[in-house]
Tab-separated table of C-alpha atoms in Angstrom:
chain	number	residue	atom	x	y	z
Z	11	MET	CA	10.461	13.738	-8.613
Z	12	LEU	CA	9.443	10.333	-7.471
Z	13	LEU	CA	10.832	9.634	-4.004
Z	14	PRO	CA	8.921	11.410	-1.056
Z	15	THR	CA	10.368	14.375	0.878
Z	16	GLY	CA	12.694	13.050	3.747
Z	17	SER	CA	13.673	9.500	1.715
Z	18	THR	CA	16.999	8.482	2.877
Z	19	LEU	CA	19.220	5.483	2.643
Z	20	PRO	CA	20.473	3.439	5.708
Z	21	PRO	CA	24.377	3.433	6.521
Z	22	LEU	CA	26.335	1.316	4.310
Z	23	PRO	CA	26.410	-1.689	6.814
Z	24	TYR	CA	22.663	-1.858	6.805
Z	25	LEU	CA	22.466	-1.142	3.087
Z	26	VAL	CA	24.658	-4.110	2.039
Z	27	GLY	CA	23.181	-6.472	4.580
Z	28	LEU	CA	19.707	-5.816	3.249
Z	29	ALA	CA	20.879	-5.983	-0.499
Z	30	ALA	CA	22.546	-9.594	0.413
Z	31	ALA	CA	19.193	-10.682	2.350
Z	32	LEU	CA	17.089	-9.594	-0.691
Z	33	LEU	CA	19.408	-11.525	-2.958
Z	34	VAL	CA	19.555	-14.677	-0.958
Z	35	VAL	CA	15.679	-14.726	-0.535
Z	36	SER	CA	15.147	-13.997	-4.178
Z	37	ALA	CA	17.180	-17.000	-4.876
Z	38	TRP	CA	15.430	-19.127	-2.401
Z	39	LEU	CA	11.955	-18.235	-3.777
Z	40	TYR	CA	13.239	-19.183	-7.169
Z	41	ARG	CA	14.377	-22.593	-5.960
Z	42	ARG	CA	11.200	-23.010	-4.448
Z	43	ASN	CA	9.566	-22.432	-7.515
Z	44	VAL	CA	6.684	-20.201	-5.958
Z	45	ALA	CA	3.833	-19.247	-8.295
Z	46	LEU	CA	2.734	-15.438	-8.292
Z	47	GLN	CA	-1.094	-15.864	-8.725
Z	48	THR	CA	-3.883	-13.415	-8.209
Z	49	ARG	CA	-4.611	-15.060	-4.797
Z	50	THR	CA	-0.924	-14.355	-3.990
Z	51	VAL	CA	-1.486	-10.607	-4.568
Z	52	LEU	CA	-4.239	-10.867	-2.307
Z	53	ALA	CA	-2.246	-12.774	0.331
Z	54	LEU	CA	0.659	-10.091	0.179
Z	55	ALA	CA	-1.706	-7.072	0.733
Z	56	PRO	CA	-1.463	-7.538	4.675
Z	57	TRP	CA	2.467	-7.165	4.117
Z	58	MET	CA	1.760	-3.745	2.403
Z	59	VAL	CA	0.034	-2.551	5.516
Z	60	LEU	CA	2.942	-3.995	7.672
Z	61	GLY	CA	5.415	-1.881	5.995
Z	62	SER	CA	3.218	1.276	6.132
Z	63	ALA	CA	2.865	0.565	9.861
Z	64	LEU	CA	6.763	0.047	10.501
Z	65	TYR	CA	7.556	3.431	8.798
Z	66	VAL	CA	4.700	5.110	10.993
Z	67	CYS	CA	6.365	3.667	14.067
Z	68	TYR	CA	9.662	4.931	12.644
Z	69	GLN	CA	8.294	8.420	12.017
Z	70	ILE	CA	6.982	8.710	15.622
Z	71	GLY	CA	10.180	7.593	17.164
Z	72	ALA	CA	8.893	4.035	18.546
Z	73	VAL	CA	11.602	1.902	16.784
Z	74	PRO	CA	14.690	0.846	18.426
Z	75	ALA	CA	17.884	2.770	17.393
Z	76	ALA	CA	19.577	-0.095	16.160
Z	77	LEU	CA	16.740	-0.989	13.970
Z	78	ALA	CA	15.463	2.404	12.716
Z	79	PRO	CA	17.540	2.553	9.729
Z	80	LEU	CA	15.767	-0.556	8.357
Z	81	PHE	CA	12.536	1.173	8.910
Z	82	SER	CA	12.928	4.750	7.359
Z	83	SER	CA	11.663	5.363	3.765
Z	84	PRO	CA	12.018	3.697	0.991
Z	85	THR	CA	14.216	1.335	3.011
Z	86	VAL	CA	11.220	-0.019	5.035
Z	87	TYR	CA	9.706	-1.642	2.000
Z	88	VAL	CA	12.623	-3.606	1.151
Z	89	SER	CA	13.059	-4.785	4.629
Z	90	THR	CA	9.298	-5.815	4.694
Z	91	ALA	CA	9.977	-7.457	1.171
Z	92	VAL	CA	12.607	-9.449	2.534
Z	93	LEU	CA	10.708	-10.627	5.396
Z	94	ALA	CA	7.448	-11.553	3.490
Z	95	GLY	CA	9.857	-13.426	1.191
Z	96	VAL	CA	11.255	-15.492	3.891
Z	97	VAL	CA	7.557	-16.231	5.010
Z	98	TRP	CA	6.644	-16.766	1.476
Z	99	ALA	CA	9.501	-19.331	1.210
Z	100	LEU	CA	8.405	-21.297	4.142
Z	101	ALA	CA	4.876	-21.245	3.639
Z	102	SER	CA	5.316	-22.763	0.177
Z	103	ARG	CA	6.090	-26.062	2.014
Z	104	PHE	CA	2.488	-26.210	2.794
Z	105	GLU	CA	-0.547	-26.743	0.358
Z	106	ALA	CA	-2.461	-23.813	1.823
Z	107	THR	CA	0.688	-21.408	0.910
Z	108	ASP	CA	-1.399	-18.428	0.329
Z	109	ARG	CA	-3.352	-18.765	3.628
Z	110	TRP	CA	-0.134	-19.005	5.597
Z	111	LEU	CA	1.421	-16.040	3.936
Z	112	ALA	CA	-1.629	-13.879	4.401
Z	113	GLY	CA	-2.159	-15.001	8.018
Z	114	ALA	CA	1.463	-14.220	8.714
Z	115	GLY	CA	1.097	-10.713	7.221
Z	116	VAL	CA	-2.174	-10.080	9.300
Z	117	ALA	CA	-0.598	-11.358	12.495
Z	118	LEU	CA	2.875	-9.381	12.070
Z	119	SER	CA	0.928	-6.066	11.307
Z	120	VAL	CA	-0.742	-6.160	14.582
Z	121	LEU	CA	2.500	-5.589	16.196
Z	122	PRO	CA	3.545	-2.202	14.979
Z	123	ILE	CA	-0.024	-1.080	14.666
Z	124	GLY	CA	-0.492	-1.703	18.302
Z	125	VAL	CA	2.842	0.044	19.219
Z	126	ALA	CA	1.757	3.119	17.280
Z	127	ILE	CA	-1.848	3.249	19.042
Z	128	ALA	CA	-0.138	2.603	22.469
Z	129	VAL	CA	2.313	5.510	21.923
Z	130	ALA	CA	-0.299	7.863	20.670
Z	131	LEU	CA	-2.622	7.074	23.708
Z	132	GLU	CA	0.147	7.648	26.132
Z	133	ALA	CA	0.962	11.050	24.257
Z	134	GLY	CA	-3.091	11.732	24.144
Z	135	SER	CA	-2.895	11.831	20.411
Z	136	PHE	CA	-5.141	8.798	19.231
Z	137	ARG	CA	-7.732	10.503	17.119
Z	138	PRO	CA	-9.065	7.802	14.673
Z	139	GLY	CA	-12.176	9.582	13.437
Z	140	TRP	CA	-10.946	10.867	10.014
Z	141	SER	CA	-9.238	7.482	9.183
Z	142	LEU	CA	-12.386	5.573	9.852
Z	143	VAL	CA	-14.323	8.138	7.902
Z	144	GLY	CA	-11.796	7.946	5.161
Z	145	ALA	CA	-11.529	3.862	5.135
Z	146	VAL	CA	-15.470	3.720	5.201
Z	147	LEU	CA	-15.801	6.254	2.244
Z	148	ALA	CA	-13.177	4.838	0.132
Z	149	GLY	CA	-14.501	1.165	0.698
Z	150	LEU	CA	-18.098	2.522	-0.651
Z	151	VAL	CA	-16.492	4.370	-3.675
Z	152	ALA	CA	-14.486	1.563	-4.772
Z	153	LEU	CA	-17.417	-1.035	-4.326
Z	154	LEU	CA	-19.530	1.155	-6.631
Z	155	ILE	CA	-16.549	1.495	-9.121
Z	156	TRP	CA	-15.871	-2.309	-9.261
Z	157	TYR	CA	-19.639	-2.829	-9.565
Z	158	ALA	CA	-19.848	-0.609	-12.412
Z	159	LEU	CA	-16.721	-1.961	-14.051
Z	160	GLY	CA	-18.209	-5.497	-13.862
Z	161	GLN	CA	-21.354	-4.234	-15.507
Z	162	PHE	CA	-19.177	-2.522	-18.435
Z	163	GLN	CA	-16.277	-5.123	-18.460
Z	164	PRO	CA	-17.256	-8.420	-16.847
Z	165	GLU	CA	-14.494	-10.067	-18.356
Z	166	THR	CA	-12.053	-7.828	-16.511
Z	167	THR	CA	-13.527	-8.393	-13.128
Z	168	ALA	CA	-13.747	-12.260	-13.773
Z	169	ILE	CA	-9.887	-12.315	-14.623
Z	170	LEU	CA	-8.865	-10.428	-11.692
Z	171	GLY	CA	-11.345	-11.515	-9.183
Z	172	PRO	CA	-11.047	-10.206	-5.420
Z	173	ALA	CA	-7.445	-8.912	-6.266
Z	174	GLY	CA	-8.559	-6.474	-8.790
Z	175	GLY	CA	-11.124	-5.314	-6.298
Z	176	VAL	CA	-8.414	-4.877	-3.810
Z	177	ALA	CA	-5.913	-2.949	-6.140
Z	178	VAL	CA	-9.119	-0.510	-7.052
Z	179	PHE	CA	-9.765	0.085	-3.604
Z	180	ALA	CA	-5.975	0.787	-2.710
Z	181	HIS	CA	-6.191	3.680	-5.148
Z	182	VAL	CA	-9.391	4.927	-4.051
Z	183	LEU	CA	-8.349	4.938	-0.558
Z	184	ASP	CA	-4.951	6.723	-1.497
Z	185	GLY	CA	-6.876	9.403	-2.975
Z	186	ILE	CA	-9.531	10.053	-0.619
Z	187	SER	CA	-7.013	9.715	2.631
Z	188	THR	CA	-4.721	12.259	0.961
Z	189	THR	CA	-7.315	14.483	0.037
Z	190	ILE	CA	-8.569	14.327	3.946
Z	191	GLY	CA	-5.036	14.794	4.956
Z	192	ILE	CA	-4.488	17.923	2.849
Z	193	ASP	CA	-7.939	19.667	3.302
Z	194	VAL	CA	-8.867	18.562	6.466
Z	195	LEU	CA	-6.033	17.756	8.869
Z	196	GLN	CA	-3.537	20.245	7.242
Z	197	PHE	CA	-0.868	17.698	6.641
Z	198	GLY	CA	1.535	18.075	3.751
Z	199	GLU	CA	2.197	16.158	0.716
Z	200	GLN	CA	5.688	14.251	0.625
Z	201	THR	CA	5.638	13.091	-2.979
Z	202	PRO	CA	6.630	15.738	-5.536
Z	203	LEU	CA	4.313	14.439	-8.241
Z	204	SER	CA	1.264	14.380	-5.924
Z	205	ALA	CA	2.237	17.819	-4.414
Z	206	ALA	CA	2.238	19.138	-8.053
Z	207	LEU	CA	-1.340	17.984	-8.573
Z	208	ILE	CA	-2.266	19.315	-5.231
Z	209	GLU	CA	-0.855	22.522	-6.085
Z	210	LEU	CA	-3.118	22.413	-9.476
Z	211	GLY	CA	-6.204	21.978	-7.422
Z	212	ALA	CA	-4.986	24.976	-5.161
Z	213	ALA	CA	-4.746	27.078	-8.202
Z	214	LEU	CA	-8.215	26.572	-9.721
Z	215	PRO	CA	-11.145	28.597	-8.932
Z	216	THR	CA	-12.941	25.496	-7.321
Z	217	ALA	CA	-10.184	25.661	-4.482
Z	218	PRO	CA	-12.361	27.660	-1.937
Z	219	TYR	CA	-15.442	25.309	-2.303
Z	220	LEU	CA	-13.995	21.851	-3.069
Z	221	GLY	CA	-10.528	22.280	-1.546
Z	222	THR	CA	-7.209	21.456	-2.999
Z	223	GLY	CA	-6.688	17.666	-3.148
Z	224	TRP	CA	-9.849	16.749	-5.123
Z	225	VAL	CA	-7.633	16.923	-8.212
Z	226	PHE	CA	-5.023	14.254	-6.987
Z	227	ALA	CA	-7.956	12.098	-5.595
Z	228	LEU	CA	-9.664	12.087	-9.250
Z	229	VAL	CA	-6.147	11.313	-11.165
Z	230	LYS	CA	-5.311	8.967	-8.643
Z	231	ILE	CA	-8.600	7.063	-9.011
Z	232	ALA	CA	-8.843	7.203	-12.652
Z	233	LEU	CA	-5.169	5.888	-13.144
Z	234	GLY	CA	-5.764	3.025	-10.949
Z	235	VAL	CA	-9.034	1.789	-12.494
Z	236	ALA	CA	-7.306	2.303	-15.707
Z	237	VAL	CA	-4.140	0.295	-15.334
Z	238	VAL	CA	-6.203	-2.421	-13.579
Z	239	TRP	CA	-8.394	-2.601	-16.440
Z	240	PHE	CA	-5.423	-2.407	-18.918
Z	241	ILE	CA	-3.528	-5.511	-17.187
Z	242	ALA	CA	-6.436	-7.809	-16.868
Z	243	ASP	CA	-5.554	-9.170	-20.391
Z	244	LEU	CA	-1.885	-9.502	-19.423
Z	245	VAL	CA	-3.019	-11.400	-16.244
Z	246	ARG	CA	-4.869	-14.066	-18.289
Z	247	ASP	CA	-2.177	-14.416	-21.184
Z	248	ASP	CA	0.817	-14.058	-18.978
Z	249	PRO	CA	0.016	-14.760	-15.543
Z	250	PRO	CA	3.620	-14.500	-13.857
Z	251	LEU	CA	4.246	-10.859	-15.592
Z	252	GLY	CA	0.667	-9.661	-15.217
Z	253	ASN	CA	0.212	-10.682	-11.694
Z	254	GLY	CA	3.599	-9.083	-10.948
Z	255	LEU	CA	2.283	-5.661	-12.266
Z	256	LEU	CA	-1.083	-6.104	-10.247
Z	257	LEU	CA	1.085	-6.866	-7.063
Z	258	VAL	CA	3.159	-3.471	-7.907
Z	259	ILE	CA	-0.087	-1.400	-8.724
Z	260	THR	CA	-1.378	-2.753	-5.407
Z	261	ALA	CA	1.296	-1.583	-3.412
Z	262	VAL	CA	1.644	1.792	-4.774
Z	263	GLY	CA	-1.940	2.375	-3.792
Z	264	LEU	CA	-2.301	0.295	-0.570
Z	265	GLY	CA	1.191	1.357	0.874
Z	266	PRO	CA	0.741	5.152	0.910
Z	267	ALA	CA	-2.959	4.721	1.762
Z	268	THR	CA	-2.595	2.680	5.063
Z	269	HIS	CA	0.478	4.856	6.012
Z	270	ASN	CA	-1.978	7.714	5.882
Z	271	LEU	CA	-4.653	6.246	7.824
Z	272	ILE	CA	-2.591	5.108	10.428
Z	273	LEU	CA	-0.339	8.425	10.595
Z	274	PHE	CA	-3.538	10.464	10.820
Z	275	ALA	CA	-4.910	8.379	13.962
Z	276	VAL	CA	-1.848	8.369	15.855
Z	277	ALA	CA	-0.553	11.686	15.000
Z	278	GLY	CA	-3.285	13.967	13.909
Z	279	PRO	CA	-4.067	17.523	15.043
Z	280	ALA	CA	-5.800	17.884	18.355
Z	281	GLY	CA	-9.523	17.826	18.420
Z	282	VAL	CA	-9.820	15.505	15.482
């Protein structure tokens, strides 16, 4: 009920190697005594984009066969976490750790996104229109929500800072991009729980007028905002735990959302 349709585990040698790498990197980070702060959550956001872009490359067949098992779902997110952990451990030797971590994530994200676009251009399927619409609309909605939250609960926005705004944006983007994919581009939903909400929208009498994805978008945005609001005190009182939860909350919104945008742009229907 939680994993998307098509989720697979890699062959055993890959699985064992990846598990060992994750343990080694985790121990390395522990020995480096790295601090997970709200600005670190921001620094790790580009790595969420990287994982999504790598998965899109896997979906369109743009990954070498020897590496493909590492970039299937959900393995790609573990692979990306291992790589991010290595860079984080190396960056911790510098004073501006979070800047190095964020910069590396941005730089590495460019490669798979560029590959996906190049493949789409060669195939004549690069149509970024709806992805741009979704990103702009989500940005505007997230800004309005974050501003309203700041007026209603200024302490929450002060504690979380920009990282909280990114977390809210991530879930708004996921909700809006999924709705565009379902109602405009006729993509299917892979995650069972999300599909159930979309089926609920299709069963309502509003479906002919509002489409079927609006229920998912509304629930996704409401839950995202509610959870971000709820954990603000935890971020203040117990930063390691609170920021860890903020990181997870951001990832489960930004990962699927950016995957949607990239996939829509490189594999959307003709004429879009």
